[in-house]
PDB file of C-alpha atoms in Angstrom:
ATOM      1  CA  UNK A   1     -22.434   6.136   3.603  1.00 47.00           C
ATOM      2  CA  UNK A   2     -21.656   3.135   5.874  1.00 47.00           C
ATOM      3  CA  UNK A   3     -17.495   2.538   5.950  1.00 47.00           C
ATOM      4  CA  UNK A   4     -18.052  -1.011   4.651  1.00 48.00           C
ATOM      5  CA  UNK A   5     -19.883   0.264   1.527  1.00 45.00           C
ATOM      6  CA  UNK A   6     -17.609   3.434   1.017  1.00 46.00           C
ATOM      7  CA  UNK A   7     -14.862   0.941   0.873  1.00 48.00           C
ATOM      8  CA  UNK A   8     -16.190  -1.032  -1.725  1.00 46.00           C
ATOM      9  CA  UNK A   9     -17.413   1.854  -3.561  1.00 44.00           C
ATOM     10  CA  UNK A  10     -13.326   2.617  -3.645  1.00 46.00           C
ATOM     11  CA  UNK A  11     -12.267  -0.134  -4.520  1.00 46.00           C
ATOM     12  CA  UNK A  12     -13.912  -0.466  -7.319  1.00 44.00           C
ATOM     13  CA  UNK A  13     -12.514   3.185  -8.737  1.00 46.00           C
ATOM     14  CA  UNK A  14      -9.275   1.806  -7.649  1.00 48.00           C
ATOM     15  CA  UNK A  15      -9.470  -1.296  -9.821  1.00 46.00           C
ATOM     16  CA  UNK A  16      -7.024  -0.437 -12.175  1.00 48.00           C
ATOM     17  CA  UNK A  17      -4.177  -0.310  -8.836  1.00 49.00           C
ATOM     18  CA  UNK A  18      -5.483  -3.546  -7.641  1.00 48.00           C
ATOM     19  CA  UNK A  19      -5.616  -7.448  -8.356  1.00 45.00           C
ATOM     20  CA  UNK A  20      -7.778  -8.929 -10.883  1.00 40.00           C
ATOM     21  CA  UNK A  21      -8.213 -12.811 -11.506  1.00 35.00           C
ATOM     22  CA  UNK A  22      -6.023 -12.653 -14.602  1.00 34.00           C
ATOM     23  CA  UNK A  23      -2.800 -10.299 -12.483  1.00 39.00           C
ATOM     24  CA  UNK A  24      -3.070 -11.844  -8.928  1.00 41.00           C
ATOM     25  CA  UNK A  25      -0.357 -13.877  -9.285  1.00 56.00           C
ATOM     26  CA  UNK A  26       1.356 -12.805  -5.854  1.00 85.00           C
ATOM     27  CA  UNK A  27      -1.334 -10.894  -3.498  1.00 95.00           C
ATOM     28  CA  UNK A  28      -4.083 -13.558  -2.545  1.00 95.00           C
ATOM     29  CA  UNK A  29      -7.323 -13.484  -0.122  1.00 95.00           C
ATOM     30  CA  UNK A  30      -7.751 -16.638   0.990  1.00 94.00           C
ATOM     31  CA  UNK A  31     -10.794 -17.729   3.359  1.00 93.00           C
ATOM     32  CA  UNK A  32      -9.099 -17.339   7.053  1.00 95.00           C
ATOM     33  CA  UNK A  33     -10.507 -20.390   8.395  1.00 93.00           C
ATOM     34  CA  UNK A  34      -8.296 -22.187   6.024  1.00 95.00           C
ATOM     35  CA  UNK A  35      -5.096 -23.850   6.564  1.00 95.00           C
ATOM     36  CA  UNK A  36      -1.662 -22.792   5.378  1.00 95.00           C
ATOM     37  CA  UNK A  37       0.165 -24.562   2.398  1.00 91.00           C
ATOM     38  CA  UNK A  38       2.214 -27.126   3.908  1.00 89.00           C
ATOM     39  CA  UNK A  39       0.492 -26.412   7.301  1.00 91.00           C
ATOM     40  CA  UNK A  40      -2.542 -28.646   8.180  1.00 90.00           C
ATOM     41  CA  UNK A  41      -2.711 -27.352  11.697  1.00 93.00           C
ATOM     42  CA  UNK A  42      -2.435 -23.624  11.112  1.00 95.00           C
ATOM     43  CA  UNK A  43      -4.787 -21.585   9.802  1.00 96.00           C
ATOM     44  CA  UNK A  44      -4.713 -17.449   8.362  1.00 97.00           C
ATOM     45  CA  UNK A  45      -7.318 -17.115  11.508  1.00 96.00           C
ATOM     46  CA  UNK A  46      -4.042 -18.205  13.706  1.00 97.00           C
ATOM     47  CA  UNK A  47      -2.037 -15.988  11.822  1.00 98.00           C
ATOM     48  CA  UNK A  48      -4.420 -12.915  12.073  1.00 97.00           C
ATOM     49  CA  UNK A  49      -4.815 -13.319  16.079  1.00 97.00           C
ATOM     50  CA  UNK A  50      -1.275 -12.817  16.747  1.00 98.00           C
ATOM     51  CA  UNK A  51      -2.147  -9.629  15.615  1.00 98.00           C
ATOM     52  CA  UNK A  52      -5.743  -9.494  16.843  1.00 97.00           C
ATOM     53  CA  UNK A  53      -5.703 -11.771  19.690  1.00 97.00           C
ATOM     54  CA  UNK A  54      -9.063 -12.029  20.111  1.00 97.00           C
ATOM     55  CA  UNK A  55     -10.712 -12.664  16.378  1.00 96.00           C
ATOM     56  CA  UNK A  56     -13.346 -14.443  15.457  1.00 95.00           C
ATOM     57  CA  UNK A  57     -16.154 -15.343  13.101  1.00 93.00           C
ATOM     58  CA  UNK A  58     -19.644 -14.263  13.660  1.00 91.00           C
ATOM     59  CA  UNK A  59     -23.121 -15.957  12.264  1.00 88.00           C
ATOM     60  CA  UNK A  60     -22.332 -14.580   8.972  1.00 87.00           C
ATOM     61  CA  UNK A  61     -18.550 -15.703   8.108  1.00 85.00           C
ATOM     62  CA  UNK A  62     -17.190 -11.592   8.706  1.00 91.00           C
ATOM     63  CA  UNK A  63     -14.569 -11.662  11.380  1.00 95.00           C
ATOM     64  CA  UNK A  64     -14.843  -9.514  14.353  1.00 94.00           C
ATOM     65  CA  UNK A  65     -12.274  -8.258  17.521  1.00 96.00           C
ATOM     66  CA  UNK A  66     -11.367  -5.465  19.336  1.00 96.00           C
ATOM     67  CA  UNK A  67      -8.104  -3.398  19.407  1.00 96.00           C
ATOM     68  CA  UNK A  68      -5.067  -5.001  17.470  1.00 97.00           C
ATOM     69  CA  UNK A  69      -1.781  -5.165  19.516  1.00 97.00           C
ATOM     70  CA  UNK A  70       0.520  -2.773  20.142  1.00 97.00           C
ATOM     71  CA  UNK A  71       2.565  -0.935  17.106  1.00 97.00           C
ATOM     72  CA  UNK A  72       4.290   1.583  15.195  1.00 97.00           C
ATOM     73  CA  UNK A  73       3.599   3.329  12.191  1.00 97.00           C
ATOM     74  CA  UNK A  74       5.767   2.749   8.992  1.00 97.00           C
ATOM     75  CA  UNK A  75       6.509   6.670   8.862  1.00 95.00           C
ATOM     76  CA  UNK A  76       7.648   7.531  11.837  1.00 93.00           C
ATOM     77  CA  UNK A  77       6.164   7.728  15.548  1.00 91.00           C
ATOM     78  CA  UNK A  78       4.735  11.488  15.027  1.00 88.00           C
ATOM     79  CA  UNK A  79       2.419  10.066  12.482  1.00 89.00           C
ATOM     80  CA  UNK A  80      -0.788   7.677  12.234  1.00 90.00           C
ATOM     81  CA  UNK A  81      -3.853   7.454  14.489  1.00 91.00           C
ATOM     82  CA  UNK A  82      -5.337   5.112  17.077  1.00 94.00           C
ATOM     83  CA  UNK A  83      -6.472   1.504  16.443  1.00 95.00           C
ATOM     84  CA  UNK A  84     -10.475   1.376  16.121  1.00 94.00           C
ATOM     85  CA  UNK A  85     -11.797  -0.157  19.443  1.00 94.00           C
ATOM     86  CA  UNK A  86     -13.290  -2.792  17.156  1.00 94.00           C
ATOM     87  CA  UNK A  87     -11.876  -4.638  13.985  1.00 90.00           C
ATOM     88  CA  UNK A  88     -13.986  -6.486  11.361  1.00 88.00           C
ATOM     89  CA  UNK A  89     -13.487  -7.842   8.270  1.00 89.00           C
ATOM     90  CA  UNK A  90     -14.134 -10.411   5.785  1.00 86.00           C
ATOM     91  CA  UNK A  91     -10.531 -11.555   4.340  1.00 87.00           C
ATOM     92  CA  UNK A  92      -7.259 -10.237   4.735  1.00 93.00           C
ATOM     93  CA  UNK A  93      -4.390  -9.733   1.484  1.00 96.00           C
ATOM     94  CA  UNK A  94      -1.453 -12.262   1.541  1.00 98.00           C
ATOM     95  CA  UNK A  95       1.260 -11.591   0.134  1.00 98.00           C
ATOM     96  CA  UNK A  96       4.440 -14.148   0.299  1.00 97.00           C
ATOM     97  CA  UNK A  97       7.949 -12.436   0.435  1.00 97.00           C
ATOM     98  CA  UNK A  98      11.450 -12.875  -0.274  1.00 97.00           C
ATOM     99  CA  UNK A  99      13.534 -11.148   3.460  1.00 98.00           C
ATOM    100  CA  UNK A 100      17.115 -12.033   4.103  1.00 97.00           C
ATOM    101  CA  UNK A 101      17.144 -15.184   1.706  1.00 97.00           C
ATOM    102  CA  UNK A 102      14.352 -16.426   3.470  1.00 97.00           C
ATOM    103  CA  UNK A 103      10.325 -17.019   2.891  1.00 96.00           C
ATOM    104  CA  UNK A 104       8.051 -14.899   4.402  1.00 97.00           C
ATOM    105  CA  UNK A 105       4.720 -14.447   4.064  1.00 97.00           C
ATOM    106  CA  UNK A 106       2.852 -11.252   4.466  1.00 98.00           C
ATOM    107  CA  UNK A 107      -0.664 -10.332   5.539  1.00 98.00           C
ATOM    108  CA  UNK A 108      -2.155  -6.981   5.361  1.00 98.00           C
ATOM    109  CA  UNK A 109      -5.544  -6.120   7.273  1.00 96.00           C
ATOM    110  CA  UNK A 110      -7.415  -2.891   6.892  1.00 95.00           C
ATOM    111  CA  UNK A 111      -9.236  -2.185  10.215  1.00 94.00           C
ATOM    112  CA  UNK A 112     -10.908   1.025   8.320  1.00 90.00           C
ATOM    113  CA  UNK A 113     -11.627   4.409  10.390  1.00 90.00           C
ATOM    114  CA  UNK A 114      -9.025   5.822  13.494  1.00 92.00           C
ATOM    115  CA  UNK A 115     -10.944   7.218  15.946  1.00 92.00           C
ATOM    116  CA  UNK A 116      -8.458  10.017  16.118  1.00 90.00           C
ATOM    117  CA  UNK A 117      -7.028  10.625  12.897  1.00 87.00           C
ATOM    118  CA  UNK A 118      -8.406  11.029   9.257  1.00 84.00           C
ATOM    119  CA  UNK A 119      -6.281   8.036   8.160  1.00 88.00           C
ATOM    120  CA  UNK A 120      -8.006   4.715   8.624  1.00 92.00           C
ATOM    121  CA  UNK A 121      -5.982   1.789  10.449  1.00 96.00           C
ATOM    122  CA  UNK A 122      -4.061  -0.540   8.341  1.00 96.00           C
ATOM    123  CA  UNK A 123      -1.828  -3.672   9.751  1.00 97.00           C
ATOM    124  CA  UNK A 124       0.969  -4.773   7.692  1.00 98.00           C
ATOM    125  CA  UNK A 125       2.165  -7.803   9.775  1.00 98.00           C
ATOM    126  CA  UNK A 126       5.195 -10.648   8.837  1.00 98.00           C
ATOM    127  CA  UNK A 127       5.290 -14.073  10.127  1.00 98.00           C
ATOM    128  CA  UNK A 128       7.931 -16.351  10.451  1.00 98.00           C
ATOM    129  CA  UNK A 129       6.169 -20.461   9.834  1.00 96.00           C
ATOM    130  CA  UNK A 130       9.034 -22.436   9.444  1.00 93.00           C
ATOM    131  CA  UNK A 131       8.541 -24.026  12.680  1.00 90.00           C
ATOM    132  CA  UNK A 132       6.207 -23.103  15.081  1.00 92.00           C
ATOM    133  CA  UNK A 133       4.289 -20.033  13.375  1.00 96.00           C
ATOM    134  CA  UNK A 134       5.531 -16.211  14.932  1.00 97.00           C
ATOM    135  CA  UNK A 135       4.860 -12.699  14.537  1.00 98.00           C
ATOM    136  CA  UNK A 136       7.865 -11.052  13.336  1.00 98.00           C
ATOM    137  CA  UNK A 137       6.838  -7.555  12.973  1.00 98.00           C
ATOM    138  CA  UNK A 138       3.377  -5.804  12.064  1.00 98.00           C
ATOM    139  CA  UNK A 139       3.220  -1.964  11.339  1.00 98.00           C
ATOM    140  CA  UNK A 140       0.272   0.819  11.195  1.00 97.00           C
ATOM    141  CA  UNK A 141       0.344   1.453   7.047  1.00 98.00           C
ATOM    142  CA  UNK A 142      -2.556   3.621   6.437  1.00 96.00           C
ATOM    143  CA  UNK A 143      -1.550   6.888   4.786  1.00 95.00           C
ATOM    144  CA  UNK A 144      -5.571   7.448   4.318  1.00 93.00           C
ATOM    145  CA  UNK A 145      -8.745   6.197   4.240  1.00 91.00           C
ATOM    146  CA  UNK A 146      -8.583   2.677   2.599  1.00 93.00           C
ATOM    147  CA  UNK A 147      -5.272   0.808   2.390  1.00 96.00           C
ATOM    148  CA  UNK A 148      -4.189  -2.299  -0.234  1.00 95.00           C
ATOM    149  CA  UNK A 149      -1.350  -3.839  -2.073  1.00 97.00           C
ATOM    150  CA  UNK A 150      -0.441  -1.686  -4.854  1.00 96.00           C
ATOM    151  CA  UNK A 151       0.369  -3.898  -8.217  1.00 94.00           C
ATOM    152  CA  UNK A 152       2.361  -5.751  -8.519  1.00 94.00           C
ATOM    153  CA  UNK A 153       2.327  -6.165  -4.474  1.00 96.00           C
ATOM    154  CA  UNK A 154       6.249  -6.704  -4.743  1.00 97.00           C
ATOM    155  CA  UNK A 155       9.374  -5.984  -6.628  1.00 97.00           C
ATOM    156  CA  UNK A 156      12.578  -8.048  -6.235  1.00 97.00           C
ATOM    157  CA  UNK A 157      15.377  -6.432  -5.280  1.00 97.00           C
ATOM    158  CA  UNK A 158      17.855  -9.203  -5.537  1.00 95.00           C
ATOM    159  CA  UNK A 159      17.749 -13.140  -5.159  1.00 94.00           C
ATOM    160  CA  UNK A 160      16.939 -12.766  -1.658  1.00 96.00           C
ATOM    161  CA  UNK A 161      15.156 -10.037  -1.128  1.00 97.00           C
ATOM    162  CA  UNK A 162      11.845  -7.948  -2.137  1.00 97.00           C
ATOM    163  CA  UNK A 163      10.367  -4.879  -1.608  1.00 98.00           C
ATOM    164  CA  UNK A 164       6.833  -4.492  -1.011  1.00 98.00           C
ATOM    165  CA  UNK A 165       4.097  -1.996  -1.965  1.00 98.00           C
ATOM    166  CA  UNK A 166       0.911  -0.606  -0.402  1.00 98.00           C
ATOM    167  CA  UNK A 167      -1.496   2.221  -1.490  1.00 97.00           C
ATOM    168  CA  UNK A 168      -3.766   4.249   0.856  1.00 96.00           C
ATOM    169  CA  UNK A 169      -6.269   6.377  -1.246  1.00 94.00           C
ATOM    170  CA  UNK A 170      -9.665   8.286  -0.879  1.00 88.00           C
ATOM    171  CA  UNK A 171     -11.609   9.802  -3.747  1.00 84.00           C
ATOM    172  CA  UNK A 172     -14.698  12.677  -4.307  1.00 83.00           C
ATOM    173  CA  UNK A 173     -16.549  12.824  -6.873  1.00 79.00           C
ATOM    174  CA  UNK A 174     -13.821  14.043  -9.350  1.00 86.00           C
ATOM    175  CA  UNK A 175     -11.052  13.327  -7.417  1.00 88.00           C
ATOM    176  CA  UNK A 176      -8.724  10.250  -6.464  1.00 92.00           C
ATOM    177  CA  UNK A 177      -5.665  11.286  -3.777  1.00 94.00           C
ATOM    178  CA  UNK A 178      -3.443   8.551  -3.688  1.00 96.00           C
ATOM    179  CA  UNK A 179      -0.527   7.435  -1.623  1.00 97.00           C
ATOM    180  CA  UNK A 180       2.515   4.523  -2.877  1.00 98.00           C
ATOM    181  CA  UNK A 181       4.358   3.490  -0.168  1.00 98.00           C
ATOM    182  CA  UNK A 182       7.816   1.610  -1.032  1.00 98.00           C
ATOM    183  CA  UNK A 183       8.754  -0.685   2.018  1.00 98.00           C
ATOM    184  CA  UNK A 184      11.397  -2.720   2.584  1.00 98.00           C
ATOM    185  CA  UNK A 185      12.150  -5.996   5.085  1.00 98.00           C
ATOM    186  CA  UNK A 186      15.552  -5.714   7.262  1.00 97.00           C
ATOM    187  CA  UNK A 187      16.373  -8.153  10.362  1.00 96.00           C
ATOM    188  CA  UNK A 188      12.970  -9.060   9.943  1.00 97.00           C
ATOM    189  CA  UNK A 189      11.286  -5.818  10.555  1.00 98.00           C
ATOM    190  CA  UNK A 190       9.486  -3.298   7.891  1.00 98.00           C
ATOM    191  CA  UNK A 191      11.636  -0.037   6.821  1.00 98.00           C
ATOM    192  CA  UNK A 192       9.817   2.893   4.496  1.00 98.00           C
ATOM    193  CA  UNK A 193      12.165   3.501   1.659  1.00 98.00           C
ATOM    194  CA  UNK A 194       9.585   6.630   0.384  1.00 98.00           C
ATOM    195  CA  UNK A 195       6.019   7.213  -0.254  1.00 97.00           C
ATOM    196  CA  UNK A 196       4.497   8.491  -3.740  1.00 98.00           C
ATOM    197  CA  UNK A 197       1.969  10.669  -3.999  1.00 97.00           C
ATOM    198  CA  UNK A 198      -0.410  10.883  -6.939  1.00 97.00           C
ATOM    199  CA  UNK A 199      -3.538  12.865  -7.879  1.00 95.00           C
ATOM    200  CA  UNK A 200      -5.791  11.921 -10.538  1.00 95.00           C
ATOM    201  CA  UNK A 201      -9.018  14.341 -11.162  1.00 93.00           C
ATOM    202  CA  UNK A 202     -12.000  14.110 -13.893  1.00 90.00           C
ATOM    203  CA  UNK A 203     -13.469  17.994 -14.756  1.00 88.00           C
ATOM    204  CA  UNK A 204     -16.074  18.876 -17.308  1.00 89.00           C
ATOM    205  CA  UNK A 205     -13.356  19.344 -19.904  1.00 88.00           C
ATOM    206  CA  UNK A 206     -10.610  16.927 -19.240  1.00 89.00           C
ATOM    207  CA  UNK A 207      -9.108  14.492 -17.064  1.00 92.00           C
ATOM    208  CA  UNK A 208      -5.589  14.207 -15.690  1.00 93.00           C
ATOM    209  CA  UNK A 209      -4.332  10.669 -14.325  1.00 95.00           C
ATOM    210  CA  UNK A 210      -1.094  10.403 -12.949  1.00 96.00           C
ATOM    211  CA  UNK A 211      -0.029   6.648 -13.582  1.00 97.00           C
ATOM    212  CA  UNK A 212       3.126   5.403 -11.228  1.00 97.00           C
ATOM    213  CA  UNK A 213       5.063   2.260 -12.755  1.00 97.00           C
ATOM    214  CA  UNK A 214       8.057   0.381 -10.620  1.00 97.00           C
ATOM    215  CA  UNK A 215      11.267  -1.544 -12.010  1.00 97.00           C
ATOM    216  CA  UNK A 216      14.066  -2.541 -10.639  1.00 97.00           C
ATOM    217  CA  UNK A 217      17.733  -2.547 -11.792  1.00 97.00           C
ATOM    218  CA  UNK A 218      20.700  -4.597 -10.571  1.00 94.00           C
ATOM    219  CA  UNK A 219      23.587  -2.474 -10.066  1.00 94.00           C
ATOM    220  CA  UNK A 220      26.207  -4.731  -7.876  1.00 93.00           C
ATOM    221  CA  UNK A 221      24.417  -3.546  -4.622  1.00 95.00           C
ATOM    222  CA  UNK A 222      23.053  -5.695  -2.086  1.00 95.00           C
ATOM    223  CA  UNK A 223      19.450  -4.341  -3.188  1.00 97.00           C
ATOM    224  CA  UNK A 224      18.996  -3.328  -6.875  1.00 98.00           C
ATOM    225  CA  UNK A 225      18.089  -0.172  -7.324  1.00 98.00           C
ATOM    226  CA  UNK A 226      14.402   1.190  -7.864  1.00 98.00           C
ATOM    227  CA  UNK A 227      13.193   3.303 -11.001  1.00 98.00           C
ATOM    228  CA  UNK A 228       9.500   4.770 -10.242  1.00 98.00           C
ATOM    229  CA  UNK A 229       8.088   6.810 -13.300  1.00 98.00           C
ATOM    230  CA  UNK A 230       4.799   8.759 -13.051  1.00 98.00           C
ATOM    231  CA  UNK A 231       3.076   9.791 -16.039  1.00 98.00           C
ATOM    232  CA  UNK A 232       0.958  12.369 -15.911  1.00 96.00           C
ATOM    233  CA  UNK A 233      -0.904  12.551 -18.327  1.00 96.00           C
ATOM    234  CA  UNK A 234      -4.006  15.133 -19.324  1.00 94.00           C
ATOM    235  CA  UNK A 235      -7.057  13.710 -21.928  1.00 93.00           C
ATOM    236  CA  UNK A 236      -9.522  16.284 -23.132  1.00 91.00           C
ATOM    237  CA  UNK A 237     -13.690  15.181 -22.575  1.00 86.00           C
ATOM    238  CA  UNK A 238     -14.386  16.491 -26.060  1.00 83.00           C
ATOM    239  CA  UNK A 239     -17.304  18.335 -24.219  1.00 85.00           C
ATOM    240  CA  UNK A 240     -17.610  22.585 -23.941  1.00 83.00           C
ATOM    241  CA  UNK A 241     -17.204  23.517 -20.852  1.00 86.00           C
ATOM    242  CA  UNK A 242     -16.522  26.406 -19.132  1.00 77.00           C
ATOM    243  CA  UNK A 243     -13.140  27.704 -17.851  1.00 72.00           C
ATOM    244  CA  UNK A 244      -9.332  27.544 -18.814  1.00 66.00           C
ATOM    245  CA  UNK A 245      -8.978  25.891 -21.894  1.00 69.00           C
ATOM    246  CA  UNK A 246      -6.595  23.045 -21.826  1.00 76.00           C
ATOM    247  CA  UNK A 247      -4.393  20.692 -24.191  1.00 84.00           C
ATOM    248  CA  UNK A 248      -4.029  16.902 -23.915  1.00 91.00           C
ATOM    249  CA  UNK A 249      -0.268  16.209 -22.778  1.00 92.00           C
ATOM    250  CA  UNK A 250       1.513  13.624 -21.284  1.00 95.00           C
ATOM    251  CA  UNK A 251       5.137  13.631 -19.893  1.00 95.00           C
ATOM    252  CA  UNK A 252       7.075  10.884 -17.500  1.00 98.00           C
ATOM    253  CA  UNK A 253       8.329  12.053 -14.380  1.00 97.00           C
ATOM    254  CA  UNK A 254      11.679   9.124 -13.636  1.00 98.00           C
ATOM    255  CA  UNK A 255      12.996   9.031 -10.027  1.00 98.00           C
ATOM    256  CA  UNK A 256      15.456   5.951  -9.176  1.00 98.00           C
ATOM    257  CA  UNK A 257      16.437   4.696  -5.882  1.00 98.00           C
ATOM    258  CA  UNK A 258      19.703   3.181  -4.910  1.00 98.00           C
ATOM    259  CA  UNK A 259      21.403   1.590  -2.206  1.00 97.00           C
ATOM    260  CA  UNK A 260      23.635   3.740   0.351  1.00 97.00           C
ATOM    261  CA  UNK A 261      26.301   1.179   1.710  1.00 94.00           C
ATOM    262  CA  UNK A 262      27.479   4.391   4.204  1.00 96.00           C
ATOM    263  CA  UNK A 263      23.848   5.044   5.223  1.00 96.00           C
ATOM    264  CA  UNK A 264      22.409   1.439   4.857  1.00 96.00           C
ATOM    265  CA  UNK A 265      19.153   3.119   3.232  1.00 97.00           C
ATOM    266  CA  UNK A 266      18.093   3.648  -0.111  1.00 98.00           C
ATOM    267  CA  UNK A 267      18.589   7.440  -1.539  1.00 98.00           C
ATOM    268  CA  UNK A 268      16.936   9.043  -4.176  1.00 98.00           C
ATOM    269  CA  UNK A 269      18.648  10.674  -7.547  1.00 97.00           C
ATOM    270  CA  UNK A 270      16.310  13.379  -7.680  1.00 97.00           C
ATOM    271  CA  UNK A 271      13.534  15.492  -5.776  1.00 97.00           C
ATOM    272  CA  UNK A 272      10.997  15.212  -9.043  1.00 97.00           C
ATOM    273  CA  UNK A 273       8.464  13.177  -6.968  1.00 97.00           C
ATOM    274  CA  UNK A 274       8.661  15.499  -4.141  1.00 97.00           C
ATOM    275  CA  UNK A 275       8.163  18.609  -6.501  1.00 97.00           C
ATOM    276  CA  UNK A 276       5.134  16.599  -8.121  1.00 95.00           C
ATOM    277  CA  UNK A 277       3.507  15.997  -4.719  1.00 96.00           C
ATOM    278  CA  UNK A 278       3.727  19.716  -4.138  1.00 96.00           C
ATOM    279  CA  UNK A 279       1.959  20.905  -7.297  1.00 93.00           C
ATOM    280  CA  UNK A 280      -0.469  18.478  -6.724  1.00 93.00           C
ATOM    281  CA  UNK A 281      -1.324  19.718  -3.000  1.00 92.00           C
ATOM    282  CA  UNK A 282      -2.353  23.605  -4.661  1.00 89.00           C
ATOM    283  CA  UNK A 283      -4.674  21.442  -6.988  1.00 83.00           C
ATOM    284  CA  UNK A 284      -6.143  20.294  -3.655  1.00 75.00           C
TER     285      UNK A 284
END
């Protein structure tokens, strides 16, 4: 399957994560050739070469370039792959932001398959446009194959301040893997809070969906604190099928995050999330 069509194919499965007309009230795909808001000389095209320096349209409106500039990946330097030696796409997510009391918007660009790596290549990049339109940080995001913002794209953890999500997923044909990355802006540059792991799977006799919902909670910190919940729930088919017999259930699974002062990072209450992600890996 070409990577174009696989990642369409996922999307779609992934609809329930993602934007529809009705909930995209932050995360928007707006033609690149068209101008900012407020900005009649500056276009998303602009915007996506500072990352991409060389970008452009071809015959059929998909934008094409080669390697993306130089960056790091939101987890850490021992992790994520190579750029692919050529990018192409037809739009790119924008997402606008709330980082140190200021407004910031957001683009996100998946470049699809590392050459190197079984992750794809995904470019979370933040622009200052003020004044004179800048790059002020853009990091490697892909956990996995295909890479979006997660709903609802942002939380906000304070009046001036928000905390943005992403998902990287890749499914089979009974299984989704999915990975919720919680990511933060500080001195204008991205910082990974934690990443959520989930693991839905359809069999002959049931399914099992494990559904991840965010809040946030003001608590007198400079960032309010962050509740994720996963339910995981299971829902029998109805059908006869061979194998263990199973029961539906559903339970929540309630982690929150809250602002270290000492640290100046967010820590976790609880390692419930971490335990989930390893009973989902022997389901593997």
């Amino acid at each position: 399957m070409k990577p174009t069509l696989l990642r369409f194919v996922l999307a779609l499965m992934l609809l329930p994560f993602l934007w529809t007309a009705a909930g995209a009230q932050a995360v928007s795909f707006p033609e690149l050739g068209s101008t900012l808001p407020g900005h009649k000389d500056v276009s998303y095209l602009d915007l996506a070469r500072m990352v991409i320096p060389d970008l452009a349209a071809d015959k059929d409106g998909f934008y094409r370039g080669g390697r993306p500039i130089e960056m790091r990946h939101i987890e850490g330097p021992d992790s994520g792959g190579s750029p692919p030696e050529t990018s192409g796409f037809s739009n790119a997510a924008v997402l606008a932001i709330k980082a140190g009391g200021k407004d910031r918007p957001t683009m996100l660009f998946d470049l699809g398959a590392s050459p190197d790596s079984a992750e794809g290549y995904a470019v979370l990049a933040l622009y200052d446009i003020a004044a004179k339109p800048k790059l002020l940080d853009a990091v490697n995001v892909a956990l996995d194959r295909s890479t979006y913002f997660r709903q609802p794209g942002k939380l906000s953890a304070g009046a001036s301040d928000d905390v943005l999500i992403t998902m990287s997923a890749h499914f089979n044909s009974s299984q989704n893997y999915v990975i919720t990355p919680l990511i933060m802006v500080r001195d204008d540059k991205f910082e990974l809070i934690d990443m959520i792991f989930t693991f839905d799977e359809n069999l002959c006799a049931y399914s099992r969906k494990q559904d991840v919902a965010f809040e946030t909670i003001a608590d007198g910190q400079p960032y309010a604190a962050i509740r994720v919940t996963v339910t995981d729930a299971t829902v029998m088919s109805g059908e006869r099928c061979d194998g263990e017999p199973r029961r539906p259930e559903s339970h929540a699974i309630s982690v929150t995050y809250r602002w270290d002062k000492k640290t100046s990072r967010y820590a976790k209450d609880s390692d419930a999330l971490d335990k989930l992600a390893g009973e989902n890996a022997k389901r593997f």
